[in-house]
Amino acid sequence: MGYSLDSGYGSGCSADLWGGLQPARGFSPAHRRAGCGRGRPPHGPQGNTPVRRLRAPAAATLAILAACRPAPRTLPELPQVAVERFAAAGQEQLRKAYEEARAKPSDAGANGRLGMILHAYEQYDSAAPCYARARILDPQQFQWVYLLGTVQAMAGRNTEAAASLREALRRDPDYVPAQVKLADVLLALGRLRESQQLYEALAARYPQLAQAHYGVGRARAAQGDAAGALDPYRQACALTPVFGAAR
């Protein structure tokens, strides 16, 4: 049996895999927040200079404090969702998720759930802003940035996808589907050596992962090494006999 990517946050989302999109794993530790240190009031040579004479004006103090805080990130607008255009079986689920996201615009979970439903119905351009909102609202959670990178890749926005997936892997470096998706995106961007190196590392670490061997073959073939692509293609087919793409 080959290593499966269809669990957890596997990149092949569909309405049938809706259950598999639910967060079910641990994520990265919280980011450290940069803060402004507090200094002691300055003193004159004799150590008795009145503090009130050395205080900055209130406006300047507020400006200094504001500069120490990260600039707030603007939330992208929620997509306009024409619920009636979806299959009748999914309309009620989508309507509830859309109404919840509109009613709770600052709730990361509500925004993310709407994105997951749109993702499952292959509405990648509509899912992306939902995931982006969830990522901003709850930046410590791994799944929102990973899923954002996934739909960006599906929509052909590969430069953005590479940035999102790299961010996801900084939080969880061992998450295999994110590594495979990043290698795919780098290949699509023409960054062939980077892509090949990532595929090869995956194939060495997970020899039962058919997608990694197939990726090695694709990257080698794209660089003109047709002969070198044959063996990894064969390995992919041996691991997954129905792997028609490698034939």
PDB file of C-alpha atoms in Angstrom:
ATOM      1  CA  MET A   1       0.000   0.000   0.000  1.00  0.00           C
ATOM      2  CA  GLY A   2       1.274   3.490  -0.784  1.00  0.00           C
ATOM      3  CA  TYR A   3       1.442   6.325   1.675  1.00  0.00           C
ATOM      4  CA  SER A   4      -1.916   8.079   1.523  1.00  0.00           C
ATOM      5  CA  LEU A   5      -2.421  11.834   1.444  1.00  0.00           C
ATOM      6  CA  ASP A   6      -6.197  11.583   1.659  1.00  0.00           C
ATOM      7  CA  SER A   7      -6.367  11.967   5.412  1.00  0.00           C
ATOM      8  CA  GLY A   8      -6.234  14.960   7.695  1.00  0.00           C
ATOM      9  CA  TYR A   9      -5.841  17.975   5.448  1.00  0.00           C
ATOM     10  CA  GLY A  10      -5.223  16.116   2.214  1.00  0.00           C
ATOM     11  CA  SER A  11      -5.143  18.400  -0.781  1.00  0.00           C
ATOM     12  CA  GLY A  12      -7.815  16.589  -2.782  1.00  0.00           C
ATOM     13  CA  CYS A  13     -10.883  18.179  -1.222  1.00  0.00           C
ATOM     14  CA  SER A  14     -14.349  17.215  -2.364  1.00  0.00           C
ATOM     15  CA  ALA A  15     -17.832  17.123  -0.969  1.00  0.00           C
ATOM     16  CA  ASP A  16     -17.308  13.410  -0.250  1.00  0.00           C
ATOM     17  CA  LEU A  17     -14.199  14.202   1.791  1.00  0.00           C
ATOM     18  CA  TRP A  18     -15.871  16.875   3.881  1.00  0.00           C
ATOM     19  CA  GLY A  19     -15.411  14.892   7.063  1.00  0.00           C
ATOM     20  CA  GLY A  20     -11.707  14.536   6.348  1.00  0.00           C
ATOM     21  CA  LEU A  21     -11.278  18.290   6.345  1.00  0.00           C
ATOM     22  CA  GLN A  22     -12.125  18.690  10.011  1.00  0.00           C
ATOM     23  CA  PRO A  23      -9.148  19.755  12.152  1.00  0.00           C
ATOM     24  CA  ALA A  24      -7.983  16.617  13.981  1.00  0.00           C
ATOM     25  CA  ARG A  25      -4.396  17.161  14.910  1.00  0.00           C
ATOM     26  CA  GLY A  26      -2.070  19.286  16.967  1.00  0.00           C
ATOM     27  CA  PHE A  27      -0.521  22.385  15.595  1.00  0.00           C
ATOM     28  CA  SER A  28       2.514  24.551  16.129  1.00  0.00           C
ATOM     29  CA  PRO A  29       3.429  26.336  19.360  1.00  0.00           C
ATOM     30  CA  ALA A  30       2.295  29.936  19.737  1.00  0.00           C
ATOM     31  CA  HIS A  31       4.443  32.569  18.169  1.00  0.00           C
ATOM     32  CA  ARG A  32       6.398  34.784  20.491  1.00  0.00           C
ATOM     33  CA  ARG A  33       5.104  38.283  20.547  1.00  0.00           C
ATOM     34  CA  ALA A  34       7.499  41.161  20.353  1.00  0.00           C
ATOM     35  CA  GLY A  35       7.015  43.692  23.111  1.00  0.00           C
ATOM     36  CA  CYS A  36       8.400  47.028  24.177  1.00  0.00           C
ATOM     37  CA  GLY A  37      10.640  47.022  27.217  1.00  0.00           C
ATOM     38  CA  ARG A  38      10.084  49.492  29.971  1.00  0.00           C
ATOM     39  CA  GLY A  39      13.068  51.571  30.987  1.00  0.00           C
ATOM     40  CA  ARG A  40      13.590  53.331  34.276  1.00  0.00           C
ATOM     41  CA  PRO A  41      13.107  57.105  34.387  1.00  0.00           C
ATOM     42  CA  PRO A  42      16.351  58.860  33.616  1.00  0.00           C
ATOM     43  CA  HIS A  43      18.165  60.702  36.342  1.00  0.00           C
ATOM     44  CA  GLY A  44      20.502  63.659  36.286  1.00  0.00           C
ATOM     45  CA  PRO A  45      24.044  63.663  37.581  1.00  0.00           C
ATOM     46  CA  GLN A  46      22.881  63.938  41.161  1.00  0.00           C
ATOM     47  CA  GLY A  47      20.112  61.336  40.674  1.00  0.00           C
ATOM     48  CA  ASN A  48      17.404  63.783  41.685  1.00  0.00           C
ATOM     49  CA  THR A  49      16.249  65.336  38.406  1.00  0.00           C
ATOM     50  CA  PRO A  50      12.445  65.673  38.563  1.00  0.00           C
ATOM     51  CA  VAL A  51      10.879  63.006  36.385  1.00  0.00           C
ATOM     52  CA  ARG A  52       8.156  65.336  35.191  1.00  0.00           C
ATOM     53  CA  ARG A  53      10.728  67.483  33.372  1.00  0.00           C
ATOM     54  CA  LEU A  54      11.978  64.491  31.369  1.00  0.00           C
ATOM     55  CA  ARG A  55       8.682  62.997  30.256  1.00  0.00           C
ATOM     56  CA  ALA A  56       7.995  63.098  26.554  1.00  0.00           C
ATOM     57  CA  PRO A  57       4.768  64.755  25.448  1.00  0.00           C
ATOM     58  CA  ALA A  58       1.816  62.393  25.558  1.00  0.00           C
ATOM     59  CA  ALA A  59       1.424  62.327  21.789  1.00  0.00           C
ATOM     60  CA  ALA A  60       5.065  61.360  21.259  1.00  0.00           C
ATOM     61  CA  THR A  61       4.815  58.617  23.891  1.00  0.00           C
ATOM     62  CA  LEU A  62       1.751  57.155  22.206  1.00  0.00           C
ATOM     63  CA  ALA A  63       3.527  57.252  18.855  1.00  0.00           C
ATOM     64  CA  ILE A  64       6.491  55.324  20.290  1.00  0.00           C
ATOM     65  CA  LEU A  65       4.193  52.694  21.792  1.00  0.00           C
ATOM     66  CA  ALA A  66       2.239  52.381  18.557  1.00  0.00           C
ATOM     67  CA  ALA A  67       5.462  51.796  16.640  1.00  0.00           C
ATOM     68  CA  CYS A  68       6.248  48.866  18.911  1.00  0.00           C
ATOM     69  CA  ARG A  69       3.002  47.083  18.067  1.00  0.00           C
ATOM     70  CA  PRO A  70       2.595  45.075  14.856  1.00  0.00           C
ATOM     71  CA  ALA A  71       0.434  46.816  12.316  1.00  0.00           C
ATOM     72  CA  PRO A  72      -3.070  45.334  12.190  1.00  0.00           C
ATOM     73  CA  ARG A  73      -3.795  43.260   9.105  1.00  0.00           C
ATOM     74  CA  THR A  74      -6.861  44.093   7.094  1.00  0.00           C
ATOM     75  CA  LEU A  75      -9.319  41.265   6.683  1.00  0.00           C
ATOM     76  CA  PRO A  76     -10.216  40.491   3.077  1.00  0.00           C
ATOM     77  CA  GLU A  77     -13.879  40.746   2.267  1.00  0.00           C
ATOM     78  CA  LEU A  78     -16.030  37.645   2.555  1.00  0.00           C
ATOM     79  CA  PRO A  79     -16.888  36.271  -0.880  1.00  0.00           C
ATOM     80  CA  GLN A  80     -20.340  36.767  -2.322  1.00  0.00           C
ATOM     81  CA  VAL A  81     -21.885  33.292  -2.318  1.00  0.00           C
ATOM     82  CA  ALA A  82     -24.873  32.541  -4.556  1.00  0.00           C
ATOM     83  CA  VAL A  83     -26.203  29.632  -2.518  1.00  0.00           C
ATOM     84  CA  GLU A  84     -28.955  28.850  -5.012  1.00  0.00           C
ATOM     85  CA  ARG A  85     -26.370  27.936  -7.650  1.00  0.00           C
ATOM     86  CA  PHE A  86     -25.176  24.941  -5.639  1.00  0.00           C
ATOM     87  CA  ALA A  87     -26.675  21.455  -5.655  1.00  0.00           C
ATOM     88  CA  ALA A  88     -29.800  21.234  -3.536  1.00  0.00           C
ATOM     89  CA  ALA A  89     -28.197  18.682  -1.208  1.00  0.00           C
ATOM     90  CA  GLY A  90     -25.525  21.163  -0.111  1.00  0.00           C
ATOM     91  CA  GLN A  91     -27.458  24.397  -0.087  1.00  0.00           C
ATOM     92  CA  GLU A  92     -28.623  24.248   3.525  1.00  0.00           C
ATOM     93  CA  GLN A  93     -25.142  23.434   4.844  1.00  0.00           C
ATOM     94  CA  LEU A  94     -23.635  26.250   2.791  1.00  0.00           C
ATOM     95  CA  ARG A  95     -26.342  28.716   3.768  1.00  0.00           C
ATOM     96  CA  LYS A  96     -25.795  28.069   7.478  1.00  0.00           C
ATOM     97  CA  ALA A  97     -22.027  28.427   7.160  1.00  0.00           C
ATOM     98  CA  TYR A  98     -22.364  31.631   5.158  1.00  0.00           C
ATOM     99  CA  GLU A  99     -24.820  33.159   7.618  1.00  0.00           C
ATOM    100  CA  GLU A 100     -22.593  32.209  10.539  1.00  0.00           C
ATOM    101  CA  ALA A 101     -19.513  33.801   8.929  1.00  0.00           C
ATOM    102  CA  ARG A 102     -21.480  36.994   8.247  1.00  0.00           C
ATOM    103  CA  ALA A 103     -22.867  37.055  11.784  1.00  0.00           C
ATOM    104  CA  LYS A 104     -19.450  36.367  13.378  1.00  0.00           C
ATOM    105  CA  PRO A 105     -16.945  38.164  11.151  1.00  0.00           C
ATOM    106  CA  SER A 106     -14.217  38.003  13.830  1.00  0.00           C
ATOM    107  CA  ASP A 107     -14.618  34.282  14.500  1.00  0.00           C
ATOM    108  CA  ALA A 108     -11.775  32.339  12.843  1.00  0.00           C
ATOM    109  CA  GLY A 109     -13.668  29.056  13.035  1.00  0.00           C
ATOM    110  CA  ALA A 110     -16.761  30.462  11.336  1.00  0.00           C
ATOM    111  CA  ASN A 111     -14.696  31.923   8.503  1.00  0.00           C
ATOM    112  CA  GLY A 112     -12.630  28.780   8.144  1.00  0.00           C
ATOM    113  CA  ARG A 113     -15.669  26.486   8.069  1.00  0.00           C
ATOM    114  CA  LEU A 114     -17.176  28.497   5.233  1.00  0.00           C
ATOM    115  CA  GLY A 115     -13.871  28.192   3.389  1.00  0.00           C
ATOM    116  CA  MET A 116     -13.829  24.427   3.897  1.00  0.00           C
ATOM    117  CA  ILE A 117     -17.289  24.003   2.402  1.00  0.00           C
ATOM    118  CA  LEU A 118     -16.433  26.184  -0.598  1.00  0.00           C
ATOM    119  CA  HIS A 119     -13.163  24.271  -0.942  1.00  0.00           C
ATOM    120  CA  ALA A 120     -15.031  20.970  -0.926  1.00  0.00           C
ATOM    121  CA  TYR A 121     -17.189  22.227  -3.795  1.00  0.00           C
ATOM    122  CA  GLU A 122     -14.060  23.322  -5.697  1.00  0.00           C
ATOM    123  CA  GLN A 123     -14.802  27.030  -5.291  1.00  0.00           C
ATOM    124  CA  TYR A 124     -11.137  27.796  -4.746  1.00  0.00           C
ATOM    125  CA  ASP A 125     -11.200  31.532  -5.403  1.00  0.00           C
ATOM    126  CA  SER A 126     -14.071  31.923  -2.943  1.00  0.00           C
ATOM    127  CA  ALA A 127     -12.506  29.646  -0.322  1.00  0.00           C
ATOM    128  CA  ALA A 128      -9.190  31.547  -0.326  1.00  0.00           C
ATOM    129  CA  PRO A 129     -10.425  34.775   1.341  1.00  0.00           C
ATOM    130  CA  CYS A 130     -12.249  32.732   3.979  1.00  0.00           C
ATOM    131  CA  TYR A 131      -9.058  30.882   4.873  1.00  0.00           C
ATOM    132  CA  ALA A 132      -7.084  34.143   4.736  1.00  0.00           C
ATOM    133  CA  ARG A 133      -9.500  35.714   7.221  1.00  0.00           C
ATOM    134  CA  ALA A 134      -9.260  32.696   9.529  1.00  0.00           C
ATOM    135  CA  ARG A 135      -5.468  32.797   9.313  1.00  0.00           C
ATOM    136  CA  ILE A 136      -5.371  36.469  10.336  1.00  0.00           C
ATOM    137  CA  LEU A 137      -7.920  36.002  13.113  1.00  0.00           C
ATOM    138  CA  ASP A 138      -6.199  32.927  14.550  1.00  0.00           C
ATOM    139  CA  PRO A 139      -2.575  33.029  13.355  1.00  0.00           C
ATOM    140  CA  GLN A 140      -1.440  30.269  15.702  1.00  0.00           C
ATOM    141  CA  GLN A 141      -3.484  27.594  13.943  1.00  0.00           C
ATOM    142  CA  PHE A 142      -1.690  25.523  11.328  1.00  0.00           C
ATOM    143  CA  GLN A 143      -4.671  24.385   9.279  1.00  0.00           C
ATOM    144  CA  TRP A 144      -5.798  27.777   8.000  1.00  0.00           C
ATOM    145  CA  VAL A 145      -2.490  28.714   6.391  1.00  0.00           C
ATOM    146  CA  TYR A 146      -2.047  25.188   5.000  1.00  0.00           C
ATOM    147  CA  LEU A 147      -5.514  25.128   3.482  1.00  0.00           C
ATOM    148  CA  LEU A 148      -4.989  28.650   2.141  1.00  0.00           C
ATOM    149  CA  GLY A 149      -1.865  27.455   0.326  1.00  0.00           C
ATOM    150  CA  THR A 150      -3.752  24.456  -1.011  1.00  0.00           C
ATOM    151  CA  VAL A 151      -6.577  26.462  -2.601  1.00  0.00           C
ATOM    152  CA  GLN A 152      -4.125  29.062  -3.915  1.00  0.00           C
ATOM    153  CA  ALA A 153      -2.304  26.249  -5.682  1.00  0.00           C
ATOM    154  CA  MET A 154      -5.548  24.786  -7.019  1.00  0.00           C
ATOM    155  CA  ALA A 155      -6.440  28.219  -8.396  1.00  0.00           C
ATOM    156  CA  GLY A 156      -3.057  28.517 -10.119  1.00  0.00           C
ATOM    157  CA  ARG A 157      -1.775  31.245  -7.773  1.00  0.00           C
ATOM    158  CA  ASN A 158       1.473  29.387  -7.259  1.00  0.00           C
ATOM    159  CA  THR A 159       3.673  32.207  -5.983  1.00  0.00           C
ATOM    160  CA  GLU A 160       1.188  32.945  -3.205  1.00  0.00           C
ATOM    161  CA  ALA A 161       0.736  29.230  -2.591  1.00  0.00           C
ATOM    162  CA  ALA A 162       4.479  28.701  -2.147  1.00  0.00           C
ATOM    163  CA  ALA A 163       4.625  31.472   0.468  1.00  0.00           C
ATOM    164  CA  SER A 164       1.633  30.086   2.369  1.00  0.00           C
ATOM    165  CA  LEU A 165       2.925  26.520   2.296  1.00  0.00           C
ATOM    166  CA  ARG A 166       6.370  27.579   3.488  1.00  0.00           C
ATOM    167  CA  GLU A 167       4.704  29.380   6.376  1.00  0.00           C
ATOM    168  CA  ALA A 168       2.709  26.242   7.169  1.00  0.00           C
ATOM    169  CA  LEU A 169       5.869  24.129   7.159  1.00  0.00           C
ATOM    170  CA  ARG A 170       7.624  26.522   9.499  1.00  0.00           C
ATOM    171  CA  ARG A 171       4.889  25.659  11.975  1.00  0.00           C
ATOM    172  CA  ASP A 172       4.826  21.928  11.279  1.00  0.00           C
ATOM    173  CA  PRO A 173       7.955  20.896   9.324  1.00  0.00           C
ATOM    174  CA  ASP A 174       7.026  17.197   9.256  1.00  0.00           C
ATOM    175  CA  TYR A 175       3.565  17.479   7.724  1.00  0.00           C
ATOM    176  CA  VAL A 176       3.969  15.403   4.568  1.00  0.00           C
ATOM    177  CA  PRO A 177       1.007  16.664   2.486  1.00  0.00           C
ATOM    178  CA  ALA A 178       2.306  20.227   2.839  1.00  0.00           C
ATOM    179  CA  GLN A 179       5.768  19.121   1.720  1.00  0.00           C
ATOM    180  CA  VAL A 180       4.357  17.343  -1.331  1.00  0.00           C
ATOM    181  CA  LYS A 181       2.132  20.300  -2.208  1.00  0.00           C
ATOM    182  CA  LEU A 182       5.066  22.716  -1.923  1.00  0.00           C
ATOM    183  CA  ALA A 183       7.175  20.502  -4.202  1.00  0.00           C
ATOM    184  CA  ASP A 184       4.300  20.465  -6.718  1.00  0.00           C
ATOM    185  CA  VAL A 185       4.022  24.251  -6.582  1.00  0.00           C
ATOM    186  CA  LEU A 186       7.771  24.752  -7.043  1.00  0.00           C
ATOM    187  CA  LEU A 187       7.642  22.458 -10.065  1.00  0.00           C
ATOM    188  CA  ALA A 188       4.784  24.507 -11.529  1.00  0.00           C
ATOM    189  CA  LEU A 189       6.817  27.684 -10.947  1.00  0.00           C
ATOM    190  CA  GLY A 190       9.754  26.221 -12.888  1.00  0.00           C
ATOM    191  CA  ARG A 191      11.980  26.013  -9.820  1.00  0.00           C
ATOM    192  CA  LEU A 192      12.983  22.547 -10.887  1.00  0.00           C
ATOM    193  CA  ARG A 193      16.051  21.895  -8.758  1.00  0.00           C
ATOM    194  CA  GLU A 194      14.293  22.986  -5.559  1.00  0.00           C
ATOM    195  CA  SER A 195      11.325  20.837  -6.440  1.00  0.00           C
ATOM    196  CA  GLN A 196      13.470  17.801  -7.257  1.00  0.00           C
ATOM    197  CA  GLN A 197      15.425  18.115  -4.013  1.00  0.00           C
ATOM    198  CA  LEU A 198      12.244  18.206  -1.973  1.00  0.00           C
ATOM    199  CA  TYR A 199      10.743  15.221  -3.816  1.00  0.00           C
ATOM    200  CA  GLU A 200      13.979  13.255  -3.401  1.00  0.00           C
ATOM    201  CA  ALA A 201      14.110  13.999   0.326  1.00  0.00           C
ATOM    202  CA  LEU A 202      10.521  12.794   0.660  1.00  0.00           C
ATOM    203  CA  ALA A 203      11.206   9.639  -1.349  1.00  0.00           C
ATOM    204  CA  ALA A 204      14.231   8.841   0.820  1.00  0.00           C
ATOM    205  CA  ARG A 205      12.361   9.419   4.061  1.00  0.00           C
ATOM    206  CA  TYR A 206       9.085   7.829   2.963  1.00  0.00           C
ATOM    207  CA  PRO A 207       9.976   5.147   0.393  1.00  0.00           C
ATOM    208  CA  GLN A 208       6.325   4.017   0.213  1.00  0.00           C
ATOM    209  CA  LEU A 209       5.131   7.465  -0.857  1.00  0.00           C
ATOM    210  CA  ALA A 210       4.260   7.069  -4.527  1.00  0.00           C
ATOM    211  CA  GLN A 211       3.694  10.802  -5.009  1.00  0.00           C
ATOM    212  CA  ALA A 212       7.318  11.503  -4.039  1.00  0.00           C
ATOM    213  CA  HIS A 213       8.767   9.051  -6.606  1.00  0.00           C
ATOM    214  CA  TYR A 214       6.415  10.363  -9.264  1.00  0.00           C
ATOM    215  CA  GLY A 215       7.510  13.906  -8.433  1.00  0.00           C
ATOM    216  CA  VAL A 216      11.178  12.978  -8.776  1.00  0.00           C
ATOM    217  CA  GLY A 217      10.409  11.615 -12.233  1.00  0.00           C
ATOM    218  CA  ARG A 218       8.511  14.724 -13.254  1.00  0.00           C
ATOM    219  CA  ALA A 219      11.258  17.061 -12.028  1.00  0.00           C
ATOM    220  CA  ARG A 220      13.970  15.075 -13.842  1.00  0.00           C
ATOM    221  CA  ALA A 221      11.958  14.899 -17.035  1.00  0.00           C
ATOM    222  CA  ALA A 222      11.322  18.659 -16.908  1.00  0.00           C
ATOM    223  CA  GLN A 223      15.095  19.165 -16.812  1.00  0.00           C
ATOM    224  CA  GLY A 224      15.616  16.986 -19.881  1.00  0.00           C
ATOM    225  CA  ASP A 225      16.652  13.829 -18.030  1.00  0.00           C
ATOM    226  CA  ALA A 226      14.144  11.419 -19.541  1.00  0.00           C
ATOM    227  CA  ALA A 227      16.269   8.369 -18.768  1.00  0.00           C
ATOM    228  CA  GLY A 228      16.645   9.391 -15.142  1.00  0.00           C
ATOM    229  CA  ALA A 229      12.885   9.825 -14.847  1.00  0.00           C
ATOM    230  CA  LEU A 230      12.076   6.225 -15.782  1.00  0.00           C
ATOM    231  CA  ASP A 231      13.095   4.524 -12.537  1.00  0.00           C
ATOM    232  CA  PRO A 232      11.122   6.821 -10.187  1.00  0.00           C
ATOM    233  CA  TYR A 233       8.112   6.516 -12.506  1.00  0.00           C
ATOM    234  CA  ARG A 234       8.379   2.722 -12.262  1.00  0.00           C
ATOM    235  CA  GLN A 235       8.618   2.920  -8.480  1.00  0.00           C
ATOM    236  CA  ALA A 236       5.491   5.080  -8.334  1.00  0.00           C
ATOM    237  CA  CYS A 237       3.602   2.563 -10.495  1.00  0.00           C
ATOM    238  CA  ALA A 238       4.834  -0.376  -8.400  1.00  0.00           C
ATOM    239  CA  LEU A 239       3.642   1.300  -5.213  1.00  0.00           C
ATOM    240  CA  THR A 240       0.294   2.289  -6.697  1.00  0.00           C
ATOM    241  CA  PRO A 241      -0.646   0.085  -9.663  1.00  0.00           C
ATOM    242  CA  VAL A 242      -3.446   2.443 -10.656  1.00  0.00           C
ATOM    243  CA  PHE A 243      -1.055   5.425 -10.744  1.00  0.00           C
ATOM    244  CA  GLY A 244      -1.887   6.126 -14.378  1.00  0.00           C
ATOM    245  CA  ALA A 245      -0.167   9.517 -14.420  1.00  0.00           C
ATOM    246  CA  ALA A 246       3.237   7.833 -14.173  1.00  0.00           C
ATOM    247  CA  ARG A 247       2.601   5.451 -17.083  1.00  0.00           C
TER     248      ARG A 247
END
